[in-house]
């Protein structure tokens, strides 16, 4: 696995080697040793899957508040997505900056999203399937979200946005006094 830093400190993209022969393809999806510079001593405690049926669908921008912050490792197993991570760490020099990364089985990339980031994605193809590895358990009482179309973020969604849940459509815009979450 090759670990690639982004312009936002702590946010990485991991690129996995694909080994192929006449039988098919093999790839390592997770290796604690190879990812140590990104995940440190964090442990994976929960693995989730999502399947998004229609291209254009947006899910996000979700995060968990302290004390239930979580790191997410996100990989697209089928289809294609535009994965978005927003830095919402209080005092960060890249506060409210976001990084977009196309994830697909073909490019075999994985987003490694540290604590203190909001996360979401847009399906670029129908039947896009994601695998999420989390370093904390889901706590509904700690979950928050930012409106996917918040003008303060100006995220450039490549497709018209469709199929948002009522919850994601009703997320608040960032208030002008929002100064981030403590990590």
Coordinates of C-alpha atoms in Angstrom, one line a residue:
X1 CA 0.0 0.0 0.0
X2 CA 1.2 3.5 -0.9
X3 CA 0.3 6.3 1.5
X4 CA -0.2 9.7 -0.1
X5 CA -0.7 12.8 1.9
X6 CA -3.1 15.5 0.7
X7 CA -2.9 19.3 1.0
X8 CA -4.8 19.0 4.3
X9 CA -2.7 17.7 7.2
X10 CA -3.7 14.3 8.5
X11 CA -5.9 13.5 5.5
X12 CA -4.4 10.7 3.4
X13 CA -5.2 8.6 0.3
X14 CA -4.0 5.1 0.3
X15 CA -3.3 3.4 -3.0
X16 CA -3.5 -0.4 -3.1
X17 CA -1.4 -2.5 -5.4
X18 CA -3.5 -4.8 -7.6
X19 CA -2.0 -8.2 -8.3
X20 CA -3.6 -9.8 -11.3
X21 CA -3.1 -13.0 -13.2
X22 CA -5.3 -15.2 -15.4
X23 CA -7.5 -16.1 -12.4
X24 CA -8.4 -12.5 -11.5
X25 CA -7.3 -9.8 -9.1
X26 CA -6.0 -9.8 -5.5
X27 CA -5.5 -6.7 -3.3
X28 CA -4.9 -6.0 0.3
X29 CA -7.7 -3.8 1.7
X30 CA -6.2 -3.0 5.1
X31 CA -2.8 -3.4 6.6
X32 CA -2.1 -1.8 10.0
X33 CA 1.7 -1.8 9.3
X34 CA 1.4 0.0 5.9
X35 CA -1.1 2.5 7.2
X36 CA 0.7 3.3 10.5
X37 CA 1.7 6.8 9.5
X38 CA -1.9 7.7 8.9
X39 CA -3.8 5.8 11.6
X40 CA -1.2 5.6 14.4
X41 CA -2.3 3.5 17.3
X42 CA -6.0 3.8 16.4
X43 CA -7.9 0.5 16.2
X44 CA -10.7 -0.4 13.8
X45 CA -13.8 -1.2 15.9
X46 CA -16.6 -1.1 13.3
X47 CA -17.0 -2.0 9.6
X48 CA -20.0 -0.7 7.6
X49 CA -21.2 -1.1 4.0
X50 CA -23.4 1.2 1.9
X51 CA -24.9 0.6 -1.5
X52 CA -26.1 3.6 -3.4
X53 CA -28.5 2.7 -6.2
X54 CA -28.5 5.9 -8.4
X55 CA -25.8 8.1 -9.8
X56 CA -26.0 11.7 -8.5
X57 CA -27.1 10.6 -5.0
X58 CA -25.4 12.5 -2.2
X59 CA -24.8 11.1 1.3
X60 CA -23.4 13.5 3.9
X61 CA -21.7 15.6 5.2
X62 CA -21.6 13.7 8.5
X63 CA -19.4 13.7 11.6
X64 CA -19.4 12.7 15.2
X65 CA -18.8 15.3 18.0
X66 CA -16.5 14.7 20.9
X67 CA -16.0 12.6 22.8
X68 CA -17.0 10.2 20.0
X69 CA -14.8 11.4 17.3
X70 CA -13.9 8.8 14.7
X71 CA -11.4 8.2 11.9
X72 CA -12.9 6.7 8.8
X73 CA -11.2 4.6 6.1
X74 CA -13.4 4.6 3.0
X75 CA -13.1 2.4 0.0
X76 CA -15.3 2.0 -3.1
X77 CA -15.8 -1.7 -3.8
X78 CA -18.1 -1.3 -6.8
X79 CA -19.1 1.6 -9.0
X80 CA -17.5 5.0 -8.6
X81 CA -17.9 7.9 -6.2
X82 CA -16.5 11.4 -5.5
X83 CA -15.5 11.2 -1.8
X84 CA -15.4 14.5 0.1
X85 CA -13.7 15.3 3.4
X86 CA -14.0 18.7 5.1
X87 CA -11.6 19.9 7.8
X88 CA -13.7 21.1 10.7
X89 CA -10.9 21.0 13.3
X90 CA -10.9 24.1 15.6
X91 CA -7.7 26.0 15.0
X92 CA -6.6 24.1 11.9
X93 CA -4.8 26.1 9.3
X94 CA -7.0 24.3 6.7
X95 CA -10.3 24.9 8.6
X96 CA -13.3 24.5 6.2
X97 CA -11.1 23.4 3.3
X98 CA -12.2 20.2 1.6
X99 CA -10.6 17.5 -0.4
X100 CA -12.3 15.5 -3.2
X101 CA -11.1 12.1 -4.3
X102 CA -12.6 9.8 -6.9
X103 CA -12.7 6.3 -5.5
X104 CA -13.4 3.2 -7.6
X105 CA -12.3 -0.5 -7.7
X106 CA -10.2 0.4 -10.8
X107 CA -8.1 3.0 -9.0
X108 CA -8.0 1.0 -5.8
X109 CA -7.8 4.1 -3.6
X110 CA -9.0 4.6 -0.1
X111 CA -9.6 7.8 1.8
X112 CA -8.2 8.0 5.3
X113 CA -10.3 10.6 7.0
X114 CA -9.0 11.7 10.5
X115 CA -11.0 12.8 13.5
X116 CA -12.4 16.3 13.1
X117 CA -13.6 16.0 9.5
X118 CA -17.1 15.9 8.0
X119 CA -17.5 13.3 5.3
X120 CA -19.8 12.6 2.4
X121 CA -19.9 11.5 -1.2
X122 CA -21.7 11.5 -4.5
X123 CA -22.3 8.4 -6.4
X124 CA -20.9 8.8 -9.9
X125 CA -22.3 5.5 -11.1
X126 CA -25.4 3.5 -10.0
X127 CA -24.9 0.6 -7.6
X128 CA -21.9 2.2 -5.9
X129 CA -20.8 0.1 -2.9
X130 CA -18.6 1.5 -0.1
X131 CA -16.8 -0.2 2.7
X132 CA -16.2 1.9 5.8
X133 CA -13.7 1.1 8.6
X134 CA -14.3 3.2 11.8
X135 CA -12.2 3.8 14.9
X136 CA -15.1 4.5 17.1
X137 CA -18.6 3.1 17.6
X138 CA -21.5 5.0 16.1
X139 CA -23.3 7.1 18.7
X140 CA -26.5 8.7 17.3
X141 CA -26.5 11.3 20.1
X142 CA -23.1 12.6 18.9
X143 CA -23.8 12.6 15.2
X144 CA -23.9 16.0 13.4
X145 CA -24.0 17.1 9.8
X146 CA -23.4 20.1 7.6
X147 CA -25.6 20.9 4.6
X148 CA -24.1 19.4 1.5
X149 CA -24.8 22.6 -0.4
X150 CA -23.5 25.1 2.2
X151 CA -22.3 28.1 0.2
X152 CA -19.5 28.7 2.7
X153 CA -18.0 25.4 1.5
X154 CA -18.9 25.7 -2.2
X155 CA -18.4 22.0 -2.9
X156 CA -18.4 21.3 -6.6
X157 CA -20.6 18.3 -7.1
X158 CA -20.0 16.9 -10.6
X159 CA -23.6 15.7 -11.1
X160 CA -26.9 17.2 -10.2
X161 CA -27.6 16.1 -6.6
X162 CA -30.5 13.7 -6.1
X163 CA -31.9 11.3 -3.6
X164 CA -31.0 13.1 -0.4
X165 CA -32.6 11.9 2.8
X166 CA -34.9 14.3 4.6
X167 CA -32.2 14.5 7.3
X168 CA -29.4 15.5 4.9
X169 CA -31.7 18.1 3.2
X170 CA -32.5 19.7 6.6
X171 CA -28.9 19.8 7.8
X172 CA -28.0 23.3 9.0
X173 CA -25.6 25.6 7.1
X174 CA -22.5 26.5 9.0
X175 CA -23.2 29.4 11.3
X176 CA -20.9 32.4 10.9
X177 CA -19.6 31.8 14.5
X178 CA -18.8 28.1 13.9
X179 CA -15.2 27.7 14.8
X180 CA -14.8 24.0 14.6
X181 CA -14.7 21.0 16.9
X182 CA -11.9 20.3 19.4
X183 CA -9.9 17.2 18.4

